[in-house]
PDB file of C-alpha atoms and ligand atoms in Angstrom:
ATOM      1  CA  MET A   1     -51.880 -51.627 -33.661  1.00 53.00           C
ATOM      2  CA  PRO A   2     -50.579 -54.856 -32.017  1.00 64.00           C
ATOM      3  CA  MET A   3     -49.264 -54.388 -28.493  1.00 68.00           C
ATOM      4  CA  SER A   4     -45.679 -55.268 -29.414  1.00 75.00           C
ATOM      5  CA  ASP A   5     -45.525 -52.407 -31.959  1.00 78.00           C
ATOM      6  CA  GLU A   6     -46.447 -49.921 -29.250  1.00 78.00           C
ATOM      7  CA  ILE A   7     -43.784 -51.334 -26.984  1.00 79.00           C
ATOM      8  CA  LEU A   8     -41.149 -51.119 -29.698  1.00 81.00           C
ATOM      9  CA  LYS A   9     -41.885 -47.400 -30.118  1.00 81.00           C
ATOM     10  CA  GLN A  10     -41.263 -46.636 -26.443  1.00 83.00           C
ATOM     11  CA  LYS A  11     -38.044 -45.129 -25.227  1.00 91.00           C
ATOM     12  CA  PRO A  12     -36.939 -47.377 -22.350  1.00 95.00           C
ATOM     13  CA  LYS A  13     -36.556 -45.674 -18.968  1.00 96.00           C
ATOM     14  CA  VAL A  14     -33.403 -46.161 -16.931  1.00 98.00           C
ATOM     15  CA  LEU A  15     -33.590 -48.826 -14.225  1.00 98.00           C
ATOM     16  CA  ILE A  16     -29.863 -49.259 -13.582  1.00 98.00           C
ATOM     17  CA  PRO A  17     -27.434 -46.730 -15.063  1.00 98.00           C
ATOM     18  CA  GLU A  18     -24.217 -47.779 -16.755  1.00 98.00           C
ATOM     19  CA  VAL A  19     -21.918 -46.749 -13.883  1.00 98.00           C
ATOM     20  CA  ARG A  20     -23.848 -48.818 -11.365  1.00 98.00           C
ATOM     21  CA  LEU A  21     -23.790 -51.831 -13.671  1.00 98.00           C
ATOM     22  CA  GLN A  22     -20.049 -51.556 -14.113  1.00 98.00           C
ATOM     23  CA  ALA A  23     -19.383 -51.047 -10.392  1.00 98.00           C
ATOM     24  CA  ARG A  24     -21.422 -54.117  -9.449  1.00 98.00           C
ATOM     25  CA  ILE A  25     -19.777 -56.210 -12.171  1.00 98.00           C
ATOM     26  CA  ALA A  26     -16.366 -55.285 -10.750  1.00 98.00           C
ATOM     27  CA  GLU A  27     -17.534 -56.558  -7.334  1.00 98.00           C
ATOM     28  CA  LEU A  28     -18.845 -59.796  -8.836  1.00 98.00           C
ATOM     29  CA  ALA A  29     -15.553 -60.330 -10.656  1.00 98.00           C
ATOM     30  CA  GLN A  30     -13.676 -59.897  -7.350  1.00 98.00           C
ATOM     31  CA  GLU A  31     -15.895 -62.365  -5.567  1.00 98.00           C
ATOM     32  CA  ILE A  32     -15.715 -64.959  -8.347  1.00 98.00           C
ATOM     33  CA  GLY A  33     -11.954 -64.458  -8.659  1.00 98.00           C
ATOM     34  CA  ASN A  34     -11.505 -65.120  -4.931  1.00 98.00           C
ATOM     35  CA  ASP A  35     -13.698 -68.215  -4.972  1.00 98.00           C
ATOM     36  CA  TYR A  36     -11.919 -69.837  -7.925  1.00 98.00           C
ATOM     37  CA  ARG A  37      -8.407 -68.660  -7.041  1.00 96.00           C
ATOM     38  CA  GLY A  38      -5.837 -71.061  -8.565  1.00 93.00           C
ATOM     39  CA  HIS A  39      -8.310 -72.751 -10.923  1.00 97.00           C
ATOM     40  CA  ASP A  40      -8.975 -72.260 -14.609  1.00 97.00           C
ATOM     41  CA  ILE A  41     -12.627 -71.941 -15.461  1.00 98.00           C
ATOM     42  CA  THR A  42     -14.896 -72.503 -18.423  1.00 98.00           C
ATOM     43  CA  ALA A  43     -17.255 -69.532 -18.615  1.00 98.00           C
ATOM     44  CA  ILE A  44     -20.434 -70.215 -20.547  1.00 98.00           C
ATOM     45  CA  CYS A  45     -22.200 -67.292 -22.154  1.00 98.00           C
ATOM     46  CA  VAL A  46     -25.905 -68.012 -22.483  1.00 98.00           C
ATOM     47  CA  LEU A  47     -26.939 -66.452 -25.781  1.00 96.00           C
ATOM     48  CA  LYS A  48     -28.237 -64.159 -26.698  1.00 94.00           C
ATOM     49  CA  GLY A  49     -29.143 -61.982 -23.714  1.00 95.00           C
ATOM     50  CA  SER A  50     -25.981 -62.308 -21.665  1.00 98.00           C
ATOM     51  CA  PHE A  51     -23.359 -61.473 -24.303  1.00 98.00           C
ATOM     52  CA  VAL A  52     -22.800 -57.887 -23.112  1.00 98.00           C
ATOM     53  CA  PHE A  53     -22.681 -58.784 -19.413  1.00 98.00           C
ATOM     54  CA  PHE A  54     -20.452 -61.775 -20.216  1.00 98.00           C
ATOM     55  CA  SER A  55     -17.919 -59.702 -22.120  1.00 98.00           C
ATOM     56  CA  ASP A  56     -17.742 -57.054 -19.375  1.00 98.00           C
ATOM     57  CA  LEU A  57     -17.467 -59.656 -16.609  1.00 98.00           C
ATOM     58  CA  ILE A  58     -14.730 -61.814 -18.151  1.00 98.00           C
ATOM     59  CA  ARG A  59     -12.616 -58.740 -18.842  1.00 98.00           C
ATOM     60  CA  LYS A  60     -12.681 -57.908 -15.140  1.00 98.00           C
ATOM     61  CA  LEU A  61     -12.000 -61.492 -14.011  1.00 97.00           C
ATOM     62  CA  ASP A  62      -8.467 -62.199 -12.872  1.00 95.00           C
ATOM     63  CA  LEU A  63      -8.668 -65.898 -13.802  1.00 97.00           C
ATOM     64  CA  ARG A  64      -7.676 -67.949 -16.818  1.00 97.00           C
ATOM     65  CA  CYS A  65     -10.899 -68.648 -18.568  1.00 96.00           C
ATOM     66  CA  THR A  66     -12.095 -70.511 -21.623  1.00 98.00           C
ATOM     67  CA  CYS A  67     -15.189 -69.024 -23.234  1.00 98.00           C
ATOM     68  CA  GLU A  68     -18.024 -71.166 -24.479  1.00 98.00           C
ATOM     69  CA  PHE A  69     -21.366 -70.147 -25.933  1.00 98.00           C
ATOM     70  CA  LEU A  70     -24.681 -71.828 -25.386  1.00 98.00           C
ATOM     71  CA  GLY A  71     -27.708 -70.665 -27.327  1.00 96.00           C
ATOM     72  CA  VAL A  72     -31.100 -71.060 -25.719  1.00 92.00           C
ATOM     73  CA  SER A  73     -34.401 -69.544 -26.566  1.00 85.00           C
ATOM     74  CA  SER A  74     -37.212 -69.571 -24.073  1.00 74.00           C
ATOM     75  CA  TYR A  75     -39.715 -66.833 -24.857  1.00 57.00           C
ATOM     76  CA  GLY A  76     -40.325 -66.274 -28.526  1.00 56.00           C
ATOM     77  CA  ASN A  77     -41.634 -62.710 -28.650  1.00 57.00           C
ATOM     78  CA  LYS A  78     -43.801 -63.128 -25.599  1.00 61.00           C
ATOM     79  CA  MET A  79     -43.321 -61.420 -22.270  1.00 63.00           C
ATOM     80  CA  VAL A  80     -44.132 -64.410 -20.110  1.00 64.00           C
ATOM     81  CA  SER A  81     -42.041 -67.520 -19.848  1.00 63.00           C
ATOM     82  CA  SER A  82     -43.455 -70.412 -21.803  1.00 62.00           C
ATOM     83  CA  GLY A  83     -41.335 -72.798 -19.770  1.00 66.00           C
ATOM     84  CA  GLU A  84     -40.185 -74.322 -23.025  1.00 74.00           C
ATOM     85  CA  VAL A  85     -36.454 -74.119 -23.571  1.00 86.00           C
ATOM     86  CA  LYS A  86     -34.923 -74.742 -26.964  1.00 85.00           C
ATOM     87  CA  VAL A  87     -31.170 -75.200 -27.418  1.00 90.00           C
ATOM     88  CA  THR A  88     -30.253 -73.231 -30.527  1.00 93.00           C
ATOM     89  CA  LEU A  89     -26.461 -73.623 -30.249  1.00 97.00           C
ATOM     90  CA  ASP A  90     -24.543 -76.201 -28.260  1.00 97.00           C
ATOM     91  CA  LEU A  91     -21.078 -75.895 -26.671  1.00 97.00           C
ATOM     92  CA  ASN A  92     -18.057 -76.548 -28.868  1.00 96.00           C
ATOM     93  CA  ASP A  93     -16.126 -78.693 -26.436  1.00 97.00           C
ATOM     94  CA  PRO A  94     -16.783 -81.199 -23.648  1.00 98.00           C
ATOM     95  CA  ILE A  95     -16.884 -79.770 -20.118  1.00 98.00           C
ATOM     96  CA  GLU A  96     -16.083 -83.017 -18.315  1.00 98.00           C
ATOM     97  CA  ASN A  97     -13.771 -82.308 -15.347  1.00 98.00           C
ATOM     98  CA  LYS A  98     -13.873 -78.538 -15.971  1.00 98.00           C
ATOM     99  CA  HIS A  99     -14.881 -75.854 -13.494  1.00 98.00           C
ATOM    100  CA  VAL A 100     -17.906 -74.429 -15.242  1.00 98.00           C
ATOM    101  CA  LEU A 101     -19.540 -71.064 -14.581  1.00 98.00           C
ATOM    102  CA  VAL A 102     -22.768 -70.337 -16.439  1.00 98.00           C
ATOM    103  CA  ILE A 103     -23.345 -66.640 -17.109  1.00 98.00           C
ATOM    104  CA  GLU A 104     -26.985 -65.593 -17.524  1.00 98.00           C
ATOM    105  CA  ASP A 105     -28.697 -62.263 -18.042  1.00 97.00           C
ATOM    106  CA  ILE A 106     -31.910 -62.788 -16.062  1.00 96.00           C
ATOM    107  CA  VAL A 107     -33.405 -65.440 -13.868  1.00 95.00           C
ATOM    108  CA  ASP A 108     -37.155 -64.889 -13.961  1.00 93.00           C
ATOM    109  CA  SER A 109     -39.190 -68.086 -13.434  1.00 91.00           C
ATOM    110  CA  GLY A 110     -35.877 -69.947 -13.171  1.00 93.00           C
ATOM    111  CA  LEU A 111     -37.012 -72.553 -15.703  1.00 91.00           C
ATOM    112  CA  THR A 112     -34.317 -71.685 -18.233  1.00 93.00           C
ATOM    113  CA  LEU A 113     -31.452 -71.748 -15.739  1.00 95.00           C
ATOM    114  CA  SER A 114     -32.677 -74.933 -14.150  1.00 93.00           C
ATOM    115  CA  TYR A 115     -32.910 -76.609 -17.571  1.00 92.00           C
ATOM    116  CA  ILE A 116     -29.391 -75.429 -18.432  1.00 95.00           C
ATOM    117  CA  MET A 117     -27.894 -76.584 -15.124  1.00 96.00           C
ATOM    118  CA  ASN A 118     -29.480 -80.034 -15.417  1.00 94.00           C
ATOM    119  CA  THR A 119     -28.283 -80.427 -18.992  1.00 94.00           C
ATOM    120  CA  LEU A 120     -24.728 -79.385 -18.129  1.00 97.00           C
ATOM    121  CA  ARG A 121     -24.557 -81.409 -14.911  1.00 97.00           C
ATOM    122  CA  ALA A 122     -25.116 -84.563 -16.959  1.00 97.00           C
ATOM    123  CA  ARG A 123     -21.830 -83.806 -18.747  1.00 98.00           C
ATOM    124  CA  LYS A 124     -19.866 -84.334 -15.519  1.00 98.00           C
ATOM    125  CA  PRO A 125     -18.062 -81.026 -14.942  1.00 98.00           C
ATOM    126  CA  ALA A 126     -15.668 -80.870 -11.951  1.00 98.00           C
ATOM    127  CA  SER A 127     -17.912 -78.106 -10.584  1.00 98.00           C
ATOM    128  CA  LEU A 128     -20.898 -76.172 -11.863  1.00 98.00           C
ATOM    129  CA  LYS A 129     -22.055 -72.741 -10.715  1.00 98.00           C
ATOM    130  CA  SER A 130     -24.158 -69.948 -12.139  1.00 98.00           C
ATOM    131  CA  CYS A 131     -23.979 -66.180 -12.210  1.00 98.00           C
ATOM    132  CA  SER A 132     -26.883 -64.000 -13.287  1.00 98.00           C
ATOM    133  CA  LEU A 133     -26.801 -60.244 -13.731  1.00 98.00           C
ATOM    134  CA  LEU A 134     -30.443 -60.016 -12.664  1.00 98.00           C
ATOM    135  CA  LEU A 135     -32.804 -62.006 -10.504  1.00 97.00           C
ATOM    136  CA  LYS A 136     -36.553 -61.450 -10.182  1.00 96.00           C
ATOM    137  CA  PRO A 137     -37.186 -63.175  -6.830  1.00 92.00           C
ATOM    138  CA  ASP A 138     -40.958 -62.696  -6.958  1.00 91.00           C
ATOM    139  CA  ALA A 139     -41.206 -64.489 -10.282  1.00 88.00           C
ATOM    140  CA  LEU A 140     -39.278 -67.636  -9.304  1.00 88.00           C
ATOM    141  CA  LYS A 141     -41.161 -70.864  -9.940  1.00 88.00           C
ATOM    142  CA  THR A 142     -38.304 -73.207  -9.102  1.00 88.00           C
ATOM    143  CA  ASP A 143     -36.031 -73.362  -6.078  1.00 87.00           C
ATOM    144  CA  ILE A 144     -33.013 -72.490  -8.175  1.00 89.00           C
ATOM    145  CA  GLU A 145     -31.046 -69.376  -7.218  1.00 93.00           C
ATOM    146  CA  PRO A 146     -27.883 -68.308  -8.990  1.00 98.00           C
ATOM    147  CA  ASP A 147     -24.646 -68.719  -7.021  1.00 98.00           C
ATOM    148  CA  TYR A 148     -23.812 -65.113  -7.909  1.00 98.00           C
ATOM    149  CA  THR A 149     -26.395 -62.407  -8.523  1.00 98.00           C
ATOM    150  CA  GLY A 150     -25.748 -58.871  -9.713  1.00 98.00           C
ATOM    151  CA  PHE A 151     -29.054 -57.218  -8.814  1.00 98.00           C
ATOM    152  CA  LYS A 152     -32.382 -58.357  -7.474  1.00 98.00           C
ATOM    153  CA  ILE A 153     -35.166 -56.482  -9.265  1.00 97.00           C
ATOM    154  CA  GLY A 154     -38.961 -56.397  -9.243  1.00 96.00           C
ATOM    155  CA  ASN A 155     -41.145 -57.731 -12.020  1.00 93.00           C
ATOM    156  CA  GLU A 156     -40.307 -54.955 -14.483  1.00 93.00           C
ATOM    157  CA  PHE A 157     -39.774 -56.036 -18.064  1.00 94.00           C
ATOM    158  CA  VAL A 158     -36.199 -54.983 -18.658  1.00 97.00           C
ATOM    159  CA  VAL A 159     -34.294 -54.324 -21.865  1.00 97.00           C
ATOM    160  CA  GLY A 160     -30.865 -53.051 -22.853  1.00 98.00           C
ATOM    161  CA  TYR A 161     -27.342 -54.091 -21.953  1.00 98.00           C
ATOM    162  CA  GLY A 162     -27.759 -57.174 -24.174  1.00 98.00           C
ATOM    163  CA  ILE A 163     -31.359 -57.868 -23.200  1.00 97.00           C
ATOM    164  CA  ASP A 164     -34.086 -57.582 -25.808  1.00 95.00           C
ATOM    165  CA  PHE A 165     -37.744 -57.320 -26.424  1.00 93.00           C
ATOM    166  CA  ALA A 166     -38.611 -58.912 -29.788  1.00 91.00           C
ATOM    167  CA  GLY A 167     -34.961 -58.662 -30.799  1.00 91.00           C
ATOM    168  CA  LYS A 168     -34.728 -54.929 -30.097  1.00 94.00           C
ATOM    169  CA  PHE A 169     -32.959 -52.713 -27.515  1.00 97.00           C
ATOM    170  CA  ARG A 170     -29.897 -54.935 -26.948  1.00 97.00           C
ATOM    171  CA  GLY A 171     -27.467 -52.106 -27.724  1.00 97.00           C
ATOM    172  CA  LEU A 172     -28.511 -49.758 -24.916  1.00 97.00           C
ATOM    173  CA  PRO A 173     -25.551 -49.229 -22.559  1.00 97.00           C
ATOM    174  CA  PHE A 174     -27.809 -49.070 -19.471  1.00 98.00           C
ATOM    175  CA  LEU A 175     -30.453 -51.400 -18.106  1.00 98.00           C
ATOM    176  CA  GLY A 176     -33.844 -50.011 -19.038  1.00 98.00           C
ATOM    177  CA  TYR A 177     -37.431 -51.022 -18.571  1.00 97.00           C
ATOM    178  CA  ILE A 178     -40.510 -50.715 -20.693  1.00 94.00           C
ATOM    179  CA  GLU A 179     -44.064 -50.325 -19.631  1.00 88.00           C
ATOM    180  CA  HIS A 180     -46.664 -52.775 -20.768  1.00 76.00           C
ATOM    181  CA  GLY A 181     -50.355 -52.931 -19.988  1.00 58.00           C
ATOM    182  CA  HIS A 182     -51.755 -55.886 -18.075  1.00 48.00           C
TER     183      HIS A 182
HETATM  184  P1  IMP B   1     -36.957 -67.800 -17.032  1.00 59.99           P
HETATM  185  O1  IMP B   1     -36.828 -69.144 -17.695  1.00 59.99           O
HETATM  186  O2  IMP B   1     -38.392 -67.452 -16.793  1.00 59.99           O
HETATM  187  O3  IMP B   1     -36.121 -67.670 -15.792  1.00 59.99           O
HETATM  188  O4  IMP B   1     -36.496 -66.741 -18.073  1.00 59.99           O
HETATM  189  C1  IMP B   1     -35.187 -66.472 -18.322  1.00 59.99           C
HETATM  190  C2  IMP B   1     -35.000 -65.796 -19.649  1.00 59.99           C
HETATM  191  O5  IMP B   1     -36.156 -65.073 -20.062  1.00 59.99           O
HETATM  192  C3  IMP B   1     -33.905 -64.777 -19.531  1.00 59.99           C
HETATM  193  O6  IMP B   1     -32.645 -65.352 -19.768  1.00 59.99           O
HETATM  194  C4  IMP B   1     -34.315 -63.763 -20.566  1.00 59.99           C
HETATM  195  O7  IMP B   1     -33.793 -64.128 -21.819  1.00 59.99           O
HETATM  196  C5  IMP B   1     -35.822 -63.823 -20.603  1.00 59.99           C
HETATM  197  N1  IMP B   1     -36.404 -62.755 -19.755  1.00 59.99           N
HETATM  198  C6  IMP B   1     -36.912 -62.864 -18.508  1.00 59.99           C
HETATM  199  N2  IMP B   1     -37.318 -61.685 -18.023  1.00 59.99           N
HETATM  200  C7  IMP B   1     -37.047 -60.791 -19.006  1.00 59.99           C
HETATM  201  C8  IMP B   1     -37.194 -59.362 -19.106  1.00 59.99           C
HETATM  202  O8  IMP B   1     -37.641 -58.652 -18.180  1.00 59.99           O
HETATM  203  N3  IMP B   1     -36.791 -58.811 -20.278  1.00 59.99           N
HETATM  204  C9  IMP B   1     -36.278 -59.527 -21.312  1.00 59.99           C
HETATM  205  N4  IMP B   1     -36.089 -60.852 -21.254  1.00 59.99           N
HETATM  206  C10 IMP B   1     -36.481 -61.473 -20.114  1.00 59.99           C
HETATM  207 MG1   MG B   2     -31.549 -65.477 -21.523  1.00 59.99          MG
END
């Protein structure tokens, strides 16, 4: 049986329960709200993994915000970053002179976020920041760190709360992890 089939049969274990996710997201929303006070922002949801986090975060944000969606795909069905980033859906509108906040699910090697930030910076936003629910500091291969981070985690392979393995597990309300042999 291929390794990915065995993984798909596992029941993910809980890494961060729903209540802790929601409590931390409320704190992030406070912090972001304070920093941008008086400004409208363009919040960019990086598809697909961050759609659940994005929708919880923007509903707690006390700011006027325009939502944009950027599709990127960086892994295929593999568990290690290929470093190749493919844009699968571009923004609808220009972001020139806008205050842009990129919302990511995970920063692992950092290659995806750094590609996204460079691409968006070229479009001349008034400001450009990033917020990631998760950061794996030990896996970073670039010097990029999100401006806002929900949780720093180890090198677990996480799923749930919008995050998938091979397209599965996105609907779990908690952040789980799955075990994989090395
Ligand atoms: P990076 O380019 O290595 O930083 O990878 C970032 C992207 O890889 C994230 O936005 C996720 O889509 C995916 N990714 C990284 N780690 C995990 C994980 O533990 N589970 C599922 N997807 C992951
Ligand atoms: Mg992602």
